[in-house]
PDB file of N, CA and C in Angstrom:
ATOM      1  N   MET A 618      33.147 111.834  89.962  1.00 53.00           N
ATOM      2  CA  MET A 618      34.400 111.148  90.055  1.00 53.00           C
ATOM      3  C   MET A 618      34.193 109.646  90.215  1.00 53.00           C
ATOM      4  N   SER A 619      33.187 109.249  90.993  1.00 58.00           N
ATOM      5  CA  SER A 619      32.965 107.832  91.224  1.00 58.00           C
ATOM      6  C   SER A 619      32.481 107.123  89.973  1.00 58.00           C
ATOM      7  N   ASP A 620      31.865 107.830  89.031  1.00 63.00           N
ATOM      8  CA  ASP A 620      31.409 107.167  87.810  1.00 63.00           C
ATOM      9  C   ASP A 620      32.575 106.852  86.884  1.00 63.00           C
ATOM     10  N   ARG A 621      33.758 107.381  87.128  1.00 65.00           N
ATOM     11  CA  ARG A 621      34.913 107.115  86.279  1.00 65.00           C
ATOM     12  C   ARG A 621      35.874 106.093  86.881  1.00 65.00           C
ATOM     13  N   SER A 622      35.647 105.635  88.077  1.00 64.00           N
ATOM     14  CA  SER A 622      36.591 104.709  88.714  1.00 64.00           C
ATOM     15  C   SER A 622      36.613 103.376  87.970  1.00 64.00           C
ATOM     16  N   LEU A 623      37.768 102.779  87.974  1.00 60.00           N
ATOM     17  CA  LEU A 623      37.929 101.489  87.297  1.00 60.00           C
ATOM     18  C   LEU A 623      37.409 100.375  88.195  1.00 60.00           C
ATOM     19  N   ARG A 624      36.739  99.463  87.571  1.00 63.00           N
ATOM     20  CA  ARG A 624      36.234  98.327  88.318  1.00 63.00           C
ATOM     21  C   ARG A 624      36.805  97.064  87.700  1.00 63.00           C
ATOM     22  N   GLY A 625      37.105  96.134  88.526  1.00 63.00           N
ATOM     23  CA  GLY A 625      37.645  94.866  88.040  1.00 63.00           C
ATOM     24  C   GLY A 625      37.713  93.867  89.165  1.00 63.00           C
ATOM     25  N   MET A 626      38.263  92.746  88.858  1.00 62.00           N
ATOM     26  CA  MET A 626      38.375  91.721  89.894  1.00 62.00           C
ATOM     27  C   MET A 626      39.688  91.897  90.656  1.00 62.00           C
ATOM     28  N   ARG A 627      39.794  91.216  91.748  1.00 66.00           N
ATOM     29  CA  ARG A 627      41.012  91.292  92.568  1.00 66.00           C
ATOM     30  C   ARG A 627      42.167  90.639  91.824  1.00 66.00           C
ATOM     31  N   LEU A 628      43.215  91.375  91.663  1.00 65.00           N
ATOM     32  CA  LEU A 628      44.371  90.856  90.942  1.00 65.00           C
ATOM     33  C   LEU A 628      45.097  89.817  91.782  1.00 65.00           C
ATOM     34  N   GLY A 629      45.470  88.723  91.149  1.00 65.00           N
ATOM     35  CA  GLY A 629      46.244  87.705  91.823  1.00 65.00           C
ATOM     36  C   GLY A 629      45.458  86.751  92.678  1.00 65.00           C
ATOM     37  N   SER A 630      44.235  87.040  92.982  1.00 69.00           N
ATOM     38  CA  SER A 630      43.489  86.166  93.883  1.00 69.00           C
ATOM     39  C   SER A 630      42.674  85.118  93.136  1.00 69.00           C
ATOM     40  N   GLN A 631      42.371  85.390  91.886  1.00 73.00           N
ATOM     41  CA  GLN A 631      41.582  84.437  91.120  1.00 73.00           C
ATOM     42  C   GLN A 631      42.215  84.275  89.747  1.00 73.00           C
ATOM     43  N   SER A 632      42.261  83.041  89.295  1.00 73.00           N
ATOM     44  CA  SER A 632      42.847  82.747  87.996  1.00 73.00           C
ATOM     45  C   SER A 632      41.764  82.781  86.923  1.00 73.00           C
ATOM     46  N   MET A 633      42.127  83.280  85.758  1.00 73.00           N
ATOM     47  CA  MET A 633      41.190  83.308  84.638  1.00 73.00           C
ATOM     48  C   MET A 633      41.251  82.015  83.826  1.00 73.00           C
ATOM     49  N   GLU A 634      42.233  81.143  84.150  1.00 78.00           N
ATOM     50  CA  GLU A 634      42.384  79.895  83.414  1.00 78.00           C
ATOM     51  C   GLU A 634      41.515  78.811  84.038  1.00 78.00           C
ATOM     52  N   THR A 635      41.040  77.931  83.195  1.00 80.00           N
ATOM     53  CA  THR A 635      40.287  76.787  83.699  1.00 80.00           C
ATOM     54  C   THR A 635      41.186  75.566  83.645  1.00 80.00           C
ATOM     55  N   GLU A 636      40.825  74.542  84.395  1.00 81.00           N
ATOM     56  CA  GLU A 636      41.622  73.322  84.411  1.00 81.00           C
ATOM     57  C   GLU A 636      41.071  72.277  83.450  1.00 81.00           C
ATOM     58  N   ALA A 637      40.191  72.677  82.580  1.00 83.00           N
ATOM     59  CA  ALA A 637      39.621  71.745  81.609  1.00 83.00           C
ATOM     60  C   ALA A 637      40.699  71.335  80.614  1.00 83.00           C
ATOM     61  N   GLY A 638      40.859  70.051  80.398  1.00 84.00           N
ATOM     62  CA  GLY A 638      41.812  69.538  79.429  1.00 84.00           C
ATOM     63  C   GLY A 638      43.251  69.474  79.930  1.00 84.00           C
ATOM     64  N   VAL A 639      43.461  69.779  81.183  1.00 85.00           N
ATOM     65  CA  VAL A 639      44.818  69.739  81.736  1.00 85.00           C
ATOM     66  C   VAL A 639      45.012  68.417  82.452  1.00 85.00           C
ATOM     67  N   GLU A 640      46.079  67.703  82.092  1.00 88.00           N
ATOM     68  CA  GLU A 640      46.389  66.440  82.744  1.00 88.00           C
ATOM     69  C   GLU A 640      47.657  66.612  83.571  1.00 88.00           C
ATOM     70  N   PRO A 641      47.635  66.185  84.810  1.00 87.00           N
ATOM     71  CA  PRO A 641      48.848  66.305  85.616  1.00 87.00           C
ATOM     72  C   PRO A 641      49.940  65.356  85.111  1.00 87.00           C
ATOM     73  N   ALA A 642      51.176  65.683  85.425  1.00 89.00           N
ATOM     74  CA  ALA A 642      52.301  64.841  85.021  1.00 89.00           C
ATOM     75  C   ALA A 642      52.193  63.485  85.720  1.00 89.00           C
ATOM     76  N   PRO A 643      52.647  62.432  85.061  1.00 94.00           N
ATOM     77  CA  PRO A 643      52.583  61.109  85.698  1.00 94.00           C
ATOM     78  C   PRO A 643      53.465  61.064  86.945  1.00 94.00           C
ATOM     79  N   ARG A 644      52.942  60.416  87.989  1.00 94.00           N
ATOM     80  CA  ARG A 644      53.637  60.368  89.270  1.00 94.00           C
ATOM     81  C   ARG A 644      53.721  58.944  89.767  1.00 94.00           C
ATOM     82  N   GLN A 645      54.619  58.757  90.728  1.00 94.00           N
ATOM     83  CA  GLN A 645      54.735  57.453  91.388  1.00 94.00           C
ATOM     84  C   GLN A 645      54.854  57.673  92.896  1.00 94.00           C
ATOM     85  N   ARG A 646      54.251  56.777  93.648  1.00 94.00           N
ATOM     86  CA  ARG A 646      54.273  56.861  95.115  1.00 94.00           C
ATOM     87  C   ARG A 646      55.295  55.848  95.608  1.00 94.00           C
ATOM     88  N   VAL A 647      56.262  56.319  96.386  1.00 94.00           N
ATOM     89  CA  VAL A 647      57.360  55.482  96.855  1.00 94.00           C
ATOM     90  C   VAL A 647      57.285  55.369  98.370  1.00 94.00           C
ATOM     91  N   GLU A 648      57.548  54.172  98.876  1.00 94.00           N
ATOM     92  CA  GLU A 648      57.491  53.943 100.321  1.00 94.00           C
ATOM     93  C   GLU A 648      58.892  53.775 100.891  1.00 94.00           C
ATOM     94  N   TYR A 649      59.129  54.444 102.014  1.00 94.00           N
ATOM     95  CA  TYR A 649      60.359  54.305 102.771  1.00 94.00           C
ATOM     96  C   TYR A 649      59.988  53.826 104.161  1.00 94.00           C
ATOM     97  N   ARG A 650      60.950  53.184 104.852  1.00 93.00           N
ATOM     98  CA  ARG A 650      60.674  52.713 106.199  1.00 93.00           C
ATOM     99  C   ARG A 650      61.915  52.933 107.075  1.00 93.00           C
ATOM    100  N   THR A 651      61.668  53.440 108.291  1.00 92.00           N
ATOM    101  CA  THR A 651      62.758  53.650 109.241  1.00 92.00           C
ATOM    102  C   THR A 651      63.057  52.345 109.967  1.00 92.00           C
ATOM    103  N   GLU A 652      64.123  52.355 110.778  1.00 91.00           N
ATOM    104  CA  GLU A 652      64.502  51.141 111.505  1.00 91.00           C
ATOM    105  C   GLU A 652      63.440  50.702 112.496  1.00 91.00           C
ATOM    106  N   ASP A 653      62.709  51.659 113.068  1.00 92.00           N
ATOM    107  CA  ASP A 653      61.686  51.291 114.041  1.00 92.00           C
ATOM    108  C   ASP A 653      60.327  51.016 113.401  1.00 92.00           C
ATOM    109  N   GLY A 654      60.250  50.965 112.069  1.00 90.00           N
ATOM    110  CA  GLY A 654      59.026  50.575 111.385  1.00 90.00           C
ATOM    111  C   GLY A 654      58.152  51.712 110.916  1.00 90.00           C
ATOM    112  N   GLU A 655      58.552  52.958 111.142  1.00 92.00           N
ATOM    113  CA  GLU A 655      57.749  54.095 110.683  1.00 92.00           C
ATOM    114  C   GLU A 655      57.726  54.120 109.146  1.00 92.00           C
ATOM    115  N   ARG A 656      56.545  54.260 108.588  1.00 93.00           N
ATOM    116  CA  ARG A 656      56.399  54.274 107.131  1.00 93.00           C
ATOM    117  C   ARG A 656      56.305  55.708 106.632  1.00 93.00           C
ATOM    118  N   VAL A 657      57.038  55.986 105.547  1.00 94.00           N
ATOM    119  CA  VAL A 657      57.062  57.312 104.949  1.00 94.00           C
ATOM    120  C   VAL A 657      56.728  57.153 103.469  1.00 94.00           C
ATOM    121  N   PHE A 658      55.723  57.887 103.004  1.00 95.00           N
ATOM    122  CA  PHE A 658      55.346  57.841 101.598  1.00 95.00           C
ATOM    123  C   PHE A 658      55.697  59.170 100.940  1.00 95.00           C
ATOM    124  N   VAL A 659      56.372  59.091  99.797  1.00 95.00           N
ATOM    125  CA  VAL A 659      56.791  60.285  99.068  1.00 95.00           C
ATOM    126  C   VAL A 659      56.342  60.122  97.620  1.00 95.00           C
ATOM    127  N   ILE A 660      55.833  61.204  97.037  1.00 95.00           N
ATOM    128  CA  ILE A 660      55.389  61.168  95.645  1.00 95.00           C
ATOM    129  C   ILE A 660      56.432  61.857  94.776  1.00 95.00           C
ATOM    130  N   PHE A 661      56.889  61.149  93.744  1.00 95.00           N
ATOM    131  CA  PHE A 661      57.884  61.659  92.807  1.00 95.00           C
ATOM    132  C   PHE A 661      57.285  61.671  91.409  1.00 95.00           C
ATOM    133  N   ALA A 662      57.895  62.441  90.518  1.00 94.00           N
ATOM    134  CA  ALA A 662      57.528  62.384  89.115  1.00 94.00           C
ATOM    135  C   ALA A 662      57.929  61.009  88.586  1.00 94.00           C
ATOM    136  N   ALA A 663      57.234  60.530  87.550  1.00 93.00           N
ATOM    137  CA  ALA A 663      57.487  59.194  87.033  1.00 93.00           C
ATOM    138  C   ALA A 663      58.909  59.037  86.528  1.00 93.00           C
ATOM    139  N   GLU A 664      59.492  60.107  85.973  1.00 93.00           N
ATOM    140  CA  GLU A 664      60.841  60.005  85.407  1.00 93.00           C
ATOM    141  C   GLU A 664      61.935  60.390  86.400  1.00 93.00           C
ATOM    142  N   ALA A 665      61.571  60.691  87.653  1.00 92.00           N
ATOM    143  CA  ALA A 665      62.547  61.130  88.655  1.00 92.00           C
ATOM    144  C   ALA A 665      63.399  59.963  89.136  1.00 92.00           C
ATOM    145  N   GLU A 666      64.634  60.268  89.484  1.00 92.00           N
ATOM    146  CA  GLU A 666      65.517  59.265  90.063  1.00 92.00           C
ATOM    147  C   GLU A 666      65.183  59.151  91.545  1.00 92.00           C
ATOM    148  N   ILE A 667      64.917  57.959  92.017  1.00 91.00           N
ATOM    149  CA  ILE A 667      64.473  57.738  93.385  1.00 91.00           C
ATOM    150  C   ILE A 667      65.693  57.594  94.300  1.00 91.00           C
ATOM    151  N   PRO A 668      65.813  58.436  95.337  1.00 90.00           N
ATOM    152  CA  PRO A 668      66.952  58.306  96.253  1.00 90.00           C
ATOM    153  C   PRO A 668      66.801  57.077  97.146  1.00 90.00           C
ATOM    154  N   PRO A 669      67.907  56.433  97.528  1.00 89.00           N
ATOM    155  CA  PRO A 669      67.814  55.217  98.352  1.00 89.00           C
ATOM    156  C   PRO A 669      67.400  55.489  99.789  1.00 89.00           C
ATOM    157  N   THR A 670      67.611  56.725 100.287  1.00 90.00           N
ATOM    158  CA  THR A 670      67.201  57.067 101.652  1.00 90.00           C
ATOM    159  C   THR A 670      66.416  58.366 101.636  1.00 90.00           C
ATOM    160  N   TRP A 671      65.617  58.557 102.699  1.00 92.00           N
ATOM    161  CA  TRP A 671      64.806  59.765 102.840  1.00 92.00           C
ATOM    162  C   TRP A 671      64.723  60.085 104.322  1.00 92.00           C
ATOM    163  N   THR A 672      64.761  61.350 104.665  1.00 92.00           N
ATOM    164  CA  THR A 672      64.655  61.742 106.064  1.00 92.00           C
ATOM    165  C   THR A 672      63.186  61.968 106.401  1.00 92.00           C
ATOM    166  N   ALA A 673      62.706  61.235 107.393  1.00 91.00           N
ATOM    167  CA  ALA A 673      61.305  61.343 107.805  1.00 91.00           C
ATOM    168  C   ALA A 673      61.096  62.630 108.588  1.00 91.00           C
ATOM    169  N   LYS A 674      59.833  62.996 108.816  1.00 91.00           N
ATOM    170  CA  LYS A 674      59.520  64.195 109.588  1.00 91.00           C
ATOM    171  C   LYS A 674      60.041  64.098 111.016  1.00 91.00           C
ATOM    172  N   SER A 675      60.198  62.892 111.513  1.00 90.00           N
ATOM    173  CA  SER A 675      60.705  62.692 112.863  1.00 90.00           C
ATOM    174  C   SER A 675      62.216  62.870 112.941  1.00 90.00           C
ATOM    175  N   GLY A 676      62.869  63.021 111.787  1.00 90.00           N
ATOM    176  CA  GLY A 676      64.313  63.209 111.752  1.00 90.00           C
ATOM    177  C   GLY A 676      65.086  61.923 111.548  1.00 90.00           C
ATOM    178  N   LYS A 677      64.401  60.810 111.530  1.00 91.00           N
ATOM    179  CA  LYS A 677      65.066  59.518 111.345  1.00 91.00           C
ATOM    180  C   LYS A 677      65.279  59.257 109.861  1.00 91.00           C
ATOM    181  N   VAL A 678      66.298  58.473 109.560  1.00 90.00           N
ATOM    182  CA  VAL A 678      66.592  58.133 108.163  1.00 90.00           C
ATOM    183  C   VAL A 678      65.783  56.908 107.785  1.00 90.00           C
ATOM    184  N   ALA A 679      65.035  57.018 106.696  1.00 91.00           N
ATOM    185  CA  ALA A 679      64.218  55.908 106.199  1.00 91.00           C
ATOM    186  C   ALA A 679      64.865  55.340 104.944  1.00 91.00           C
ATOM    187  N   VAL A 680      64.768  54.025 104.783  1.00 91.00           N
ATOM    188  CA  VAL A 680      65.368  53.319 103.654  1.00 91.00           C
ATOM    189  C   VAL A 680      64.256  52.909 102.693  1.00 91.00           C
ATOM    190  N   LEU A 681      64.570  52.938 101.409  1.00 91.00           N
ATOM    191  CA  LEU A 681      63.618  52.579 100.366  1.00 91.00           C
ATOM    192  C   LEU A 681      63.161  51.137 100.531  1.00 91.00           C
ATOM    193  N   VAL A 682      61.842  50.917 100.502  1.00 90.00           N
ATOM    194  CA  VAL A 682      61.284  49.572 100.593  1.00 90.00           C
ATOM    195  C   VAL A 682      61.370  48.936  99.205  1.00 90.00           C
ATOM    196  N   ASP A 683      61.711  47.666  99.170  1.00 83.00           N
ATOM    197  CA  ASP A 683      61.864  46.915  97.918  1.00 83.00           C
ATOM    198  C   ASP A 683      62.918  47.536  97.009  1.00 83.00           C
ATOM    199  N   GLY A 684      63.908  48.119  97.591  1.00 68.00           N
ATOM    200  CA  GLY A 684      64.984  48.719  96.809  1.00 68.00           C
ATOM    201  C   GLY A 684      66.317  48.202  97.290  1.00 68.00           C
ATOM    202  N   SER A 685      67.358  48.572  96.568  1.00 66.00           N
ATOM    203  CA  SER A 685      68.686  48.156  96.974  1.00 66.00           C
ATOM    204  C   SER A 685      69.115  48.964  98.192  1.00 66.00           C
ATOM    205  N   LYS A 686      69.920  48.368  99.021  1.00 67.00           N
ATOM    206  CA  LYS A 686      70.407  49.047 100.210  1.00 67.00           C
ATOM    207  C   LYS A 686      71.360  50.160  99.792  1.00 67.00           C
ATOM    208  N   PRO A 687      71.357  51.267 100.504  1.00 61.00           N
ATOM    209  CA  PRO A 687      72.275  52.361 100.156  1.00 61.00           C
ATOM    210  C   PRO A 687      73.724  51.945 100.380  1.00 61.00           C
ATOM    211  N   ASP A 688      74.593  52.447  99.515  1.00 66.00           N
ATOM    212  CA  ASP A 688      76.012  52.146  99.633  1.00 66.00           C
ATOM    213  C   ASP A 688      76.578  52.860 100.850  1.00 66.00           C
ATOM    214  N   VAL A 689      77.268  52.100 101.674  1.00 67.00           N
ATOM    215  CA  VAL A 689      77.910  52.693 102.839  1.00 67.00           C
ATOM    216  C   VAL A 689      79.314  53.081 102.405  1.00 67.00           C
ATOM    217  N   SER A 690      79.567  54.371 102.333  1.00 71.00           N
ATOM    218  CA  SER A 690      80.875  54.823 101.894  1.00 71.00           C
ATOM    219  C   SER A 690      81.839  54.778 103.065  1.00 71.00           C
ATOM    220  N   HIS A 691      83.069  54.467 102.759  1.00 75.00           N
ATOM    221  CA  HIS A 691      84.097  54.381 103.785  1.00 75.00           C
ATOM    222  C   HIS A 691      84.976  55.617 103.732  1.00 75.00           C
ATOM    223  N   GLU A 692      84.342  56.753 103.598  1.00 79.00           N
ATOM    224  CA  GLU A 692      85.073  58.005 103.575  1.00 79.00           C
ATOM    225  C   GLU A 692      85.409  58.421 104.998  1.00 79.00           C
ATOM    226  N   LYS A 693      86.433  59.240 105.119  1.00 81.00           N
ATOM    227  CA  LYS A 693      86.797  59.750 106.434  1.00 81.00           C
ATOM    228  C   LYS A 693      85.716  60.714 106.903  1.00 81.00           C
ATOM    229  N   PRO A 694      85.388  60.688 108.181  1.00 82.00           N
ATOM    230  CA  PRO A 694      84.408  61.662 108.680  1.00 82.00           C
ATOM    231  C   PRO A 694      84.983  63.070 108.604  1.00 82.00           C
ATOM    232  N   VAL A 695      84.119  64.028 108.475  1.00 87.00           N
ATOM    233  CA  VAL A 695      84.541  65.415 108.364  1.00 87.00           C
ATOM    234  C   VAL A 695      85.098  65.867 109.711  1.00 87.00           C
ATOM    235  N   ARG A 696      86.276  66.463 109.662  1.00 90.00           N
ATOM    236  CA  ARG A 696      86.892  66.964 110.883  1.00 90.00           C
ATOM    237  C   ARG A 696      86.480  68.409 111.096  1.00 90.00           C
ATOM    238  N   THR A 697      86.057  68.708 112.302  1.00 94.00           N
ATOM    239  CA  THR A 697      85.671  70.074 112.640  1.00 94.00           C
ATOM    240  C   THR A 697      86.890  70.823 113.161  1.00 94.00           C
ATOM    241  N   HIS A 698      86.732  72.125 113.352  1.00 94.00           N
ATOM    242  CA  HIS A 698      87.817  72.928 113.908  1.00 94.00           C
ATOM    243  C   HIS A 698      88.170  72.433 115.312  1.00 94.00           C
ATOM    244  N   TRP A 699      87.159  72.051 116.073  1.00 92.00           N
ATOM    245  CA  TRP A 699      87.385  71.565 117.429  1.00 92.00           C
ATOM    246  C   TRP A 699      88.208  70.277 117.409  1.00 92.00           C
ATOM    247  N   ASP A 700      87.907  69.380 116.473  1.00 92.00           N
ATOM    248  CA  ASP A 700      88.676  68.143 116.357  1.00 92.00           C
ATOM    249  C   ASP A 700      90.143  68.432 116.057  1.00 92.00           C
ATOM    250  N   MET A 701      90.382  69.342 115.137  1.00 94.00           N
ATOM    251  CA  MET A 701      91.761  69.685 114.778  1.00 94.00           C
ATOM    252  C   MET A 701      92.482  70.359 115.947  1.00 94.00           C
ATOM    253  N   LEU A 702      91.762  71.170 116.708  1.00 93.00           N
ATOM    254  CA  LEU A 702      92.358  71.823 117.869  1.00 93.00           C
ATOM    255  C   LEU A 702      92.761  70.790 118.921  1.00 93.00           C
ATOM    256  N   LEU A 703      91.898  69.802 119.148  1.00 93.00           N
ATOM    257  CA  LEU A 703      92.210  68.765 120.132  1.00 93.00           C
ATOM    258  C   LEU A 703      93.369  67.885 119.697  1.00 93.00           C
ATOM    259  N   GLU A 704      93.654  67.831 118.401  1.00 94.00           N
ATOM    260  CA  GLU A 704      94.817  67.085 117.936  1.00 94.00           C
ATOM    261  C   GLU A 704      96.112  67.800 118.309  1.00 94.00           C
ATOM    262  N   ARG A 705      96.065  69.140 118.430  1.00 95.00           N
ATOM    263  CA  ARG A 705      97.261  69.934 118.717  1.00 95.00           C
ATOM    264  C   ARG A 705      97.426  70.270 120.191  1.00 95.00           C
ATOM    265  N   ARG A 706      96.332  70.344 120.952  1.00 95.00           N
ATOM    266  CA  ARG A 706      96.379  70.786 122.336  1.00 95.00           C
ATOM    267  C   ARG A 706      95.611  69.815 123.225  1.00 95.00           C
ATOM    268  N   SER A 707      96.052  69.742 124.483  1.00 94.00           N
ATOM    269  CA  SER A 707      95.305  68.944 125.455  1.00 94.00           C
ATOM    270  C   SER A 707      94.264  69.850 126.114  1.00 94.00           C
ATOM    271  N   MET A 708      93.350  69.243 126.857  1.00 94.00           N
ATOM    272  CA  MET A 708      92.316  70.025 127.525  1.00 94.00           C
ATOM    273  C   MET A 708      92.934  70.935 128.599  1.00 94.00           C
ATOM    274  N   GLU A 709      93.995  70.468 129.265  1.00 96.00           N
ATOM    275  CA  GLU A 709      94.659  71.292 130.279  1.00 96.00           C
ATOM    276  C   GLU A 709      95.266  72.539 129.633  1.00 96.00           C
ATOM    277  N   GLU A 710      95.901  72.368 128.476  1.00 96.00           N
ATOM    278  CA  GLU A 710      96.482  73.519 127.777  1.00 96.00           C
ATOM    279  C   GLU A 710      95.393  74.499 127.343  1.00 96.00           C
ATOM    280  N   LEU A 711      94.293  73.976 126.896  1.00 95.00           N
ATOM    281  CA  LEU A 711      93.196  74.844 126.456  1.00 95.00           C
ATOM    282  C   LEU A 711      92.609  75.609 127.634  1.00 95.00           C
ATOM    283  N   GLU A 712      92.492  74.954 128.792  1.00 96.00           N
ATOM    284  CA  GLU A 712      91.990  75.636 129.991  1.00 96.00           C
ATOM    285  C   GLU A 712      92.933  76.762 130.411  1.00 96.00           C
ATOM    286  N   GLN A 713      94.243  76.506 130.371  1.00 96.00           N
ATOM    287  CA  GLN A 713      95.218  77.533 130.729  1.00 96.00           C
ATOM    288  C   GLN A 713      95.138  78.721 129.770  1.00 96.00           C
ATOM    289  N   THR A 714      95.057  78.425 128.491  1.00 95.00           N
ATOM    290  CA  THR A 714      94.964  79.493 127.487  1.00 95.00           C
ATOM    291  C   THR A 714      93.696  80.309 127.694  1.00 95.00           C
ATOM    292  N   LEU A 715      92.597  79.649 127.987  1.00 95.00           N
ATOM    293  CA  LEU A 715      91.338  80.352 128.232  1.00 95.00           C
ATOM    294  C   LEU A 715      91.465  81.282 129.431  1.00 95.00           C
ATOM    295  N   GLN A 716      92.044  80.801 130.530  1.00 97.00           N
ATOM    296  CA  GLN A 716      92.197  81.627 131.717  1.00 97.00           C
ATOM    297  C   GLN A 716      93.092  82.836 131.441  1.00 97.00           C
ATOM    298  N   GLN A 717      94.170  82.643 130.672  1.00 96.00           N
ATOM    299  CA  GLN A 717      95.059  83.755 130.322  1.00 96.00           C
ATOM    300  C   GLN A 717      94.316  84.800 129.492  1.00 96.00           C
ATOM    301  N   ARG A 718      93.557  84.351 128.538  1.00 96.00           N
ATOM    302  CA  ARG A 718      92.822  85.280 127.675  1.00 96.00           C
ATOM    303  C   ARG A 718      91.748  86.023 128.465  1.00 96.00           C
ATOM    304  N   LEU A 719      91.084  85.337 129.406  1.00 96.00           N
ATOM    305  CA  LEU A 719      90.074  85.994 130.234  1.00 96.00           C
ATOM    306  C   LEU A 719      90.708  87.061 131.126  1.00 96.00           C
ATOM    307  N   GLU A 720      91.854  86.760 131.706  1.00 95.00           N
ATOM    308  CA  GLU A 720      92.559  87.747 132.536  1.00 95.00           C
ATOM    309  C   GLU A 720      92.958  88.958 131.701  1.00 95.00           C
ATOM    310  N   SER A 721      93.480  88.691 130.507  1.00 95.00           N
ATOM    311  CA  SER A 721      93.880  89.782 129.614  1.00 95.00           C
ATOM    312  C   SER A 721      92.673  90.649 129.255  1.00 95.00           C
ATOM    313  N   TYR A 722      91.560  90.017 128.987  1.00 95.00           N
ATOM    314  CA  TYR A 722      90.344  90.754 128.619  1.00 95.00           C
ATOM    315  C   TYR A 722      89.856  91.620 129.787  1.00 95.00           C
ATOM    316  N   ARG A 723      89.870  91.020 130.982  1.00 94.00           N
ATOM    317  CA  ARG A 723      89.406  91.755 132.172  1.00 94.00           C
ATOM    318  C   ARG A 723      90.297  92.962 132.479  1.00 94.00           C
ATOM    319  N   GLU A 724      91.616  92.807 132.254  1.00 93.00           N
ATOM    320  CA  GLU A 724      92.533  93.937 132.484  1.00 93.00           C
ATOM    321  C   GLU A 724      92.261  95.081 131.523  1.00 93.00           C
ATOM    322  N   ARG A 725      91.999  94.746 130.267  1.00 93.00           N
ATOM    323  CA  ARG A 725      91.737  95.778 129.250  1.00 93.00           C
ATOM    324  C   ARG A 725      90.393  96.458 129.448  1.00 93.00           C
ATOM    325  N   HIS A 726      89.400  95.734 129.947  1.00 90.00           N
ATOM    326  CA  HIS A 726      88.053  96.280 130.054  1.00 90.00           C
ATOM    327  C   HIS A 726      87.642  96.508 131.510  1.00 90.00           C
ATOM    328  N   ALA A 727      88.610  96.740 132.356  1.00 81.00           N
ATOM    329  CA  ALA A 727      88.287  96.977 133.770  1.00 81.00           C
ATOM    330  C   ALA A 727      87.513  98.264 133.919  1.00 81.00           C
ATOM    331  N   VAL A 728      86.546  98.256 134.789  1.00 60.00           N
ATOM    332  CA  VAL A 728      85.696  99.426 134.987  1.00 60.00           C
ATOM    333  C   VAL A 728      86.265 100.321 136.066  1.00 60.00           C
TER     334      VAL A 728
END
C-alpha cells in the first residue's frame, strides 16, 4: 500500500513561479506630518490620487507635506440620537422618565 501513495510538495506553501523578469509597479513615497511634528511615510502607486490627510498609527491626523491644505468644510456636524433627545427633553425630565421606567421594570420582574 505504501508503494502506491502519492508524493508531492506541500500545497499552498511554496510557489512554483519564479520572480525572474517581474518588475513591481511604480510607486511613490509620500510624507505626512502631524501637528506635533510626528512624521508618517506612506507608499502609494504612482498613478494613485494622494489624499490630503492621513491618520497616523497614534490616531492623530497628519497633513500632507508640500501639499495644499485640506479644505475645511462648513457642513453641519452629525447629530446623534442623544443630541436630538436633548433638544426635546431636559435632563430633569429624562431622570424622571428613567426612574418611572425602572420602577415599572422592577414591578414586572419582582422576585
